[in-house]
XYZ file of C-alpha atoms in Angstrom:
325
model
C -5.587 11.202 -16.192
C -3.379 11.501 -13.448
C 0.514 11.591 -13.463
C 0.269 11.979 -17.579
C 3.726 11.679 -18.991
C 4.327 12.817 -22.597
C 7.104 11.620 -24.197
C 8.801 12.489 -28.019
C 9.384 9.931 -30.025
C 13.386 9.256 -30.608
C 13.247 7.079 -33.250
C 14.298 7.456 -36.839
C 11.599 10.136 -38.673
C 9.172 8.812 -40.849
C 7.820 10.444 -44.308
C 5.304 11.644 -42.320
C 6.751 13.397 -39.434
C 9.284 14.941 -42.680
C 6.144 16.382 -43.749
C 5.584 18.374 -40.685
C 3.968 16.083 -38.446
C 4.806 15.512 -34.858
C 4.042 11.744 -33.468
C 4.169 11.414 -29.518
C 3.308 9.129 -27.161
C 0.997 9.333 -23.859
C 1.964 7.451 -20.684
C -0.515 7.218 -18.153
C -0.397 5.484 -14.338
C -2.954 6.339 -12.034
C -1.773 7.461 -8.310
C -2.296 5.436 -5.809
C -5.618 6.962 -3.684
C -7.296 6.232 -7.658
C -6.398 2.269 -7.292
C -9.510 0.734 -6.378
C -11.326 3.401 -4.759
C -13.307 6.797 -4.744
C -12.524 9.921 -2.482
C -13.831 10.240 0.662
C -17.734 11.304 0.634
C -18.160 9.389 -2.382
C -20.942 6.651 -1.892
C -19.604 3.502 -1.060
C -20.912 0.521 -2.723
C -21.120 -2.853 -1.285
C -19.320 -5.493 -3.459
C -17.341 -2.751 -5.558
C -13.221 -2.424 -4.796
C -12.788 0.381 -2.705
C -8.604 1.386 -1.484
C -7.792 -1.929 -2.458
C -10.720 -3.916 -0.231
C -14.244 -5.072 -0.734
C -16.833 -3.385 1.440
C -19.618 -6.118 2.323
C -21.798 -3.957 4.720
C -21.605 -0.657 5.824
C -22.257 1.436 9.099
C -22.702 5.145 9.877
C -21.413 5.641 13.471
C -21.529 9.450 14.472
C -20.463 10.424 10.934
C -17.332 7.883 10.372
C -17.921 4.575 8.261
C -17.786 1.269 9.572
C -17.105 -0.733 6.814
C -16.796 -4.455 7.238
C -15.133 -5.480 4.205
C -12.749 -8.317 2.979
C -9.725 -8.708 1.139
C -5.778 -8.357 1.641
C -4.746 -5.351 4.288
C -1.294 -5.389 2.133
C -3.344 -4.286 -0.912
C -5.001 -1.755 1.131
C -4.814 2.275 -1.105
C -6.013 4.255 2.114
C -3.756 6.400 4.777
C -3.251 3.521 7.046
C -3.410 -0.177 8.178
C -2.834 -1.646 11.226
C -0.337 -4.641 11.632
C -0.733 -6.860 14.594
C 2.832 -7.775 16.118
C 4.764 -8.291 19.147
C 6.290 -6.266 22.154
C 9.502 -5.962 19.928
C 7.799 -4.902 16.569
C 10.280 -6.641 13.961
C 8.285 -9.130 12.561
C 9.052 -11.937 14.303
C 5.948 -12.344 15.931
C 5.124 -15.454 13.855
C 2.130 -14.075 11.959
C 2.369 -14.185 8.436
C 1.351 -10.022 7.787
C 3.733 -9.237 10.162
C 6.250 -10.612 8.035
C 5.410 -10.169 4.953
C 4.992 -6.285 5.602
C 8.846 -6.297 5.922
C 9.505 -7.556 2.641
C 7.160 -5.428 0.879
C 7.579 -2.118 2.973
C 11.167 -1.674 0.744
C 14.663 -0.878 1.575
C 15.074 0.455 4.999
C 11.165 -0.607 6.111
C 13.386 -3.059 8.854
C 15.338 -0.125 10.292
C 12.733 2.075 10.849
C 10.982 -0.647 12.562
C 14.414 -1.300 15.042
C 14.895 2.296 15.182
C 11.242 2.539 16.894
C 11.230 4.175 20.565
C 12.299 1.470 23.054
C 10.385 1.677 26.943
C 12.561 0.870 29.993
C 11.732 -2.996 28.897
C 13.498 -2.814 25.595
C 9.804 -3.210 24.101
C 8.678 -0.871 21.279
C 5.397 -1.997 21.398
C 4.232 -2.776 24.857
C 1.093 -4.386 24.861
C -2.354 -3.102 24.918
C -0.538 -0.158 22.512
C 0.446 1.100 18.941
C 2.874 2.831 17.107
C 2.579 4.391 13.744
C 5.190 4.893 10.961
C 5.498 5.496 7.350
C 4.580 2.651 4.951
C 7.577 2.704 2.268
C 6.835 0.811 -0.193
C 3.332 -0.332 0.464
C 0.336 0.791 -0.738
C -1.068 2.693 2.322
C 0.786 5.716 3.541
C 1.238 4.896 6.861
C 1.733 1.661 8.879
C 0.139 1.514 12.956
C 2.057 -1.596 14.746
C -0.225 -3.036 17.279
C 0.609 -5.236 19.939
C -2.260 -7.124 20.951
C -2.312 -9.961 23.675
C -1.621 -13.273 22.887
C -4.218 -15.692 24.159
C -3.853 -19.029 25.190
C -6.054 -22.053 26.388
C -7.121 -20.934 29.586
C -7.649 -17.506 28.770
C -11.502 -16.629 29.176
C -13.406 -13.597 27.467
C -12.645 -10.878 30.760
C -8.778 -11.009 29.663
C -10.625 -9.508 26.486
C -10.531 -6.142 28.212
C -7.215 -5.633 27.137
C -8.189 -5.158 23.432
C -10.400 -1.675 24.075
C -7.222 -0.015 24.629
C -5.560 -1.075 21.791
C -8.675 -0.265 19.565
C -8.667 3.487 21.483
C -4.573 4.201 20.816
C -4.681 2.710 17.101
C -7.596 5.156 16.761
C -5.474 8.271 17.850
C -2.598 7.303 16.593
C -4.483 7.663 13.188
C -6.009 11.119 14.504
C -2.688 12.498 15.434
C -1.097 11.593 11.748
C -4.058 13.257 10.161
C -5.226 10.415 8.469
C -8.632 10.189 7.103
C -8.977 6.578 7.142
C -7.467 3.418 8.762
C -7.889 -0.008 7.594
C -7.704 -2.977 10.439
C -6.861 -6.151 10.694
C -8.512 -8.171 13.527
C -6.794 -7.886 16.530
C -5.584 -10.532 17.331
C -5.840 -12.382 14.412
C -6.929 -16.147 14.424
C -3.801 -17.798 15.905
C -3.654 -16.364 19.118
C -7.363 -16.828 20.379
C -6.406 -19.540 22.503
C -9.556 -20.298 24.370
C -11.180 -18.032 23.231
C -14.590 -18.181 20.522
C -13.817 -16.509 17.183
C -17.263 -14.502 18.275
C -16.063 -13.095 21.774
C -13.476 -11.528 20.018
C -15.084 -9.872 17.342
C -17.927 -8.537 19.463
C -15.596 -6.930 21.803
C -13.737 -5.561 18.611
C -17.388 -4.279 17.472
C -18.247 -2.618 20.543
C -14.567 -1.041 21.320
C -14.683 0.692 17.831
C -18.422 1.581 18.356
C -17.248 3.180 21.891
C -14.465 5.307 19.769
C -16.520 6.291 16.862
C -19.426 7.626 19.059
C -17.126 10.213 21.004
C -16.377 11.524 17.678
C -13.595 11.249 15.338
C -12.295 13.163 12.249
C -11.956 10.070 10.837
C -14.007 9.351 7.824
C -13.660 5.826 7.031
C -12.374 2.861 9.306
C -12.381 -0.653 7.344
C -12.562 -4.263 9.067
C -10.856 -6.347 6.851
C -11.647 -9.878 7.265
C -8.590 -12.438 5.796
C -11.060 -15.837 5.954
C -14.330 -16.728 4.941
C -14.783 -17.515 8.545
C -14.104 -14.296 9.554
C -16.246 -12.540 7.281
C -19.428 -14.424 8.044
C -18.735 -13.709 11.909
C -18.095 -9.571 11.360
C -21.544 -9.631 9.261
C -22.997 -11.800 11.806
C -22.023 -10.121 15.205
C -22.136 -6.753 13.307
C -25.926 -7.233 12.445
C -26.577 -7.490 16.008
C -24.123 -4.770 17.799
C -24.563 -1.982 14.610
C -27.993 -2.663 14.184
C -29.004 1.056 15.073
C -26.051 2.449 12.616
C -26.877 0.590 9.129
C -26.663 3.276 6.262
C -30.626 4.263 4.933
C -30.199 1.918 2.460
C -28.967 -1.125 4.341
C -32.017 -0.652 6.627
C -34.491 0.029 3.263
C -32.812 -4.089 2.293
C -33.560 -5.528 5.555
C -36.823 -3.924 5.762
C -37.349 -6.595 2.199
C -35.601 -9.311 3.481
C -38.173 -9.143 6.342
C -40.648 -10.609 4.332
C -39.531 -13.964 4.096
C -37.952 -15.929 7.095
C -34.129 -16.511 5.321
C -31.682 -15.976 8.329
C -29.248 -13.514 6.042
C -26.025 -11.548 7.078
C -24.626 -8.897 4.865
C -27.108 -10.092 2.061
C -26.073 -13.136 1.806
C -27.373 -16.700 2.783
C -25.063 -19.363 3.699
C -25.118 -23.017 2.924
C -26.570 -24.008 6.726
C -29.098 -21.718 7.148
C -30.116 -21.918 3.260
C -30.578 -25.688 3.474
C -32.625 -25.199 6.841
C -35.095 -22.389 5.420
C -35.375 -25.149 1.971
C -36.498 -27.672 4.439
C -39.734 -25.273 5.256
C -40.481 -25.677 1.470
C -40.267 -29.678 2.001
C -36.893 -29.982 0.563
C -34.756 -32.446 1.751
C -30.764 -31.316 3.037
C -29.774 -33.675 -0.304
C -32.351 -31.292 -2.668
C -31.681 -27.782 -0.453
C -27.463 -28.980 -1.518
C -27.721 -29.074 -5.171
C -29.634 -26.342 -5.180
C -27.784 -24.160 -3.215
C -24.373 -25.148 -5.037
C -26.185 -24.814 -8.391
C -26.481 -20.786 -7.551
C -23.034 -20.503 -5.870
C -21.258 -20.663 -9.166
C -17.811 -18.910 -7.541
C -18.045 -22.008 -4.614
C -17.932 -18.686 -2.222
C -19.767 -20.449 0.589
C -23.045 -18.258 0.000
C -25.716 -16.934 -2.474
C -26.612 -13.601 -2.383
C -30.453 -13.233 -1.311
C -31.750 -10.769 -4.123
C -30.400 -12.966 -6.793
C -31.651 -16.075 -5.349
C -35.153 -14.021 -4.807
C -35.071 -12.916 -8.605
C -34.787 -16.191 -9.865
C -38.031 -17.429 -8.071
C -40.273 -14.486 -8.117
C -42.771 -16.529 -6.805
C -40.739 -16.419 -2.919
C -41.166 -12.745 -3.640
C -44.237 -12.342 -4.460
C -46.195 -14.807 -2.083
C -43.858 -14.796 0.929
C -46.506 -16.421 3.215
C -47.852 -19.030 0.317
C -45.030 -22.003 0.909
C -46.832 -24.398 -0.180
C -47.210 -22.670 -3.742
């Protein structure tokens, strides 16, 4: 065990330890990079913690990971995580990471934050860029402060453009503090899309990363850690179509199965819509495909994960093509 303590007992002898015998006491605490996770170049498995997160599907891209995970970016183990804020990086951006990073970064996480470089505009973060800094007290080592665009209601997706340089400086700003992962949030998150579709954001996200990762990076492990259901279902779903070419072997081995029969799936898992639409093929009506459908998602999560559905009716399995049976 790591970090083993070993401690002598102080209290008043026994009639054993006056016989001769020593009694002592073991304290353990794992280190951090052991919370939750493996070391790099272990093999990642899809639904098992990893630095704090759940990966949900995995890419290869050039030799780094592109892990599309979910969970929350504070509980993160890794090297770093990226915090979306304002020009003036203090927190008072509105978001509710970018606050509570404050409070759990420790004493003196606030200074360093107002002791950050100012530009000739009295911004520390201009936007479109990132800085990095220690994490105190978190859990990851190091905290990279991005400053991504604020969106509003007329904003349409070619102001997007200003997100691949964000994605491109959080990326070396990991590089430069030799960090061998980075875990990010999406940028922007939610509340400023404006406009914009949840989906124009996260394919331009998809394809900035995909742009970075293919010129090579030392790298080994960049997570996208969705915060909402809704976010999750759109990285899987966007993902499946812009990573296509990078799924690990065994991601493309599943997919090769799920071929078979026609259940639209993303990640692995089948959502309530398009569940109820492939039960209507087997003459089930949306009432029927409902109570089904909630009957196997026990942990109300939204979805059922296709190979459990598919081992509880081997007969979908085994006769793909025989609906009527």
């Amino acid at each position: 065990y790591p970090l083993c303590a070993l401690a002598v007992s102080d209290e008043r002898p026994s009639k054993d330890e006056k016989k001769g015998k020593l009694l002592f006491r073991i304290n353990c605490k794992l280190s951090k990079s052991k919370i939750g996770g493996g070391k790099h170049g272990d093999r990642i498995e899809v639904g098992a913690k990893r630095n704090g997160v759940t990966p949900r599907v995995v890419y290869n891209i050039n030799g780094t990971d592109l892990i599309i995970s979910d969970g929350d970016l504070l509980r993160y183990t890794g090297d770093a995580i990226v915090n979306c804020c304002d020009p003036e990086c203090l927190g008072k951006s509105g978001l509710s990471m970018d606050r509570a990073i404050n409070s759990e970064g420790g004493y003196g996480f606030e200074d360093d934050r107002e002791d950050l470089k100012k530009d000739r505009r009295g911004d520390r973060c201009p936007i479109g860029s990132a800085v990095i800094m220690s994490g105190g007290k978190l859990e990851a080592k190091n905290v990279i402060h991005a400053a991504a665009p604020k969106f509003s209601s007329r904003s349409s997706k070619s102001d997007l453009k200003e997100l691949e340089s964000l994605y491109k400086d959080c990326i070396d700003k990991a590089i430069d503090k030799n960090c061998r992962d980075v875990a990010f949030c999406l940028l922007p998150p939610m509340d400023w899309h404006g406009g914009l579709e949840l989906e124009d954001v996260v394919e331009v996200t998809l394809e900035s990363l995909k742009y970075e990762l293919k010129r090579g990076s030392s790298l080994k492990e960049v997570y996208l850690v969705a915060s909402s259901r809704a976010e999750l279902r759109v990285l899987e779903s966007e993902a499946d179509s812009a990573l296509r070419d990078y799924k690990s072997r065994e991601d493309r081995k599943d997919t090769k199965k799920r071929s078979q029969l026609d259940f639209k799936t993303s990640g692995g898992k089948i959502y309530q819509d398009d569940f109820i639409n492939t039960m209507k093929k087997l003459q089930l009506s949306s009432n029927e495909a409902t109570i089904l459908f909630e009957y196997h998602d026990k942990e109300d999560e939204g979805y059922v994960k296709y190979e459990d559905f598919l081992s509880c009716y081997p007969t979908l399995k085994d006769k793909p093509d025989d609906l009527e049976r």
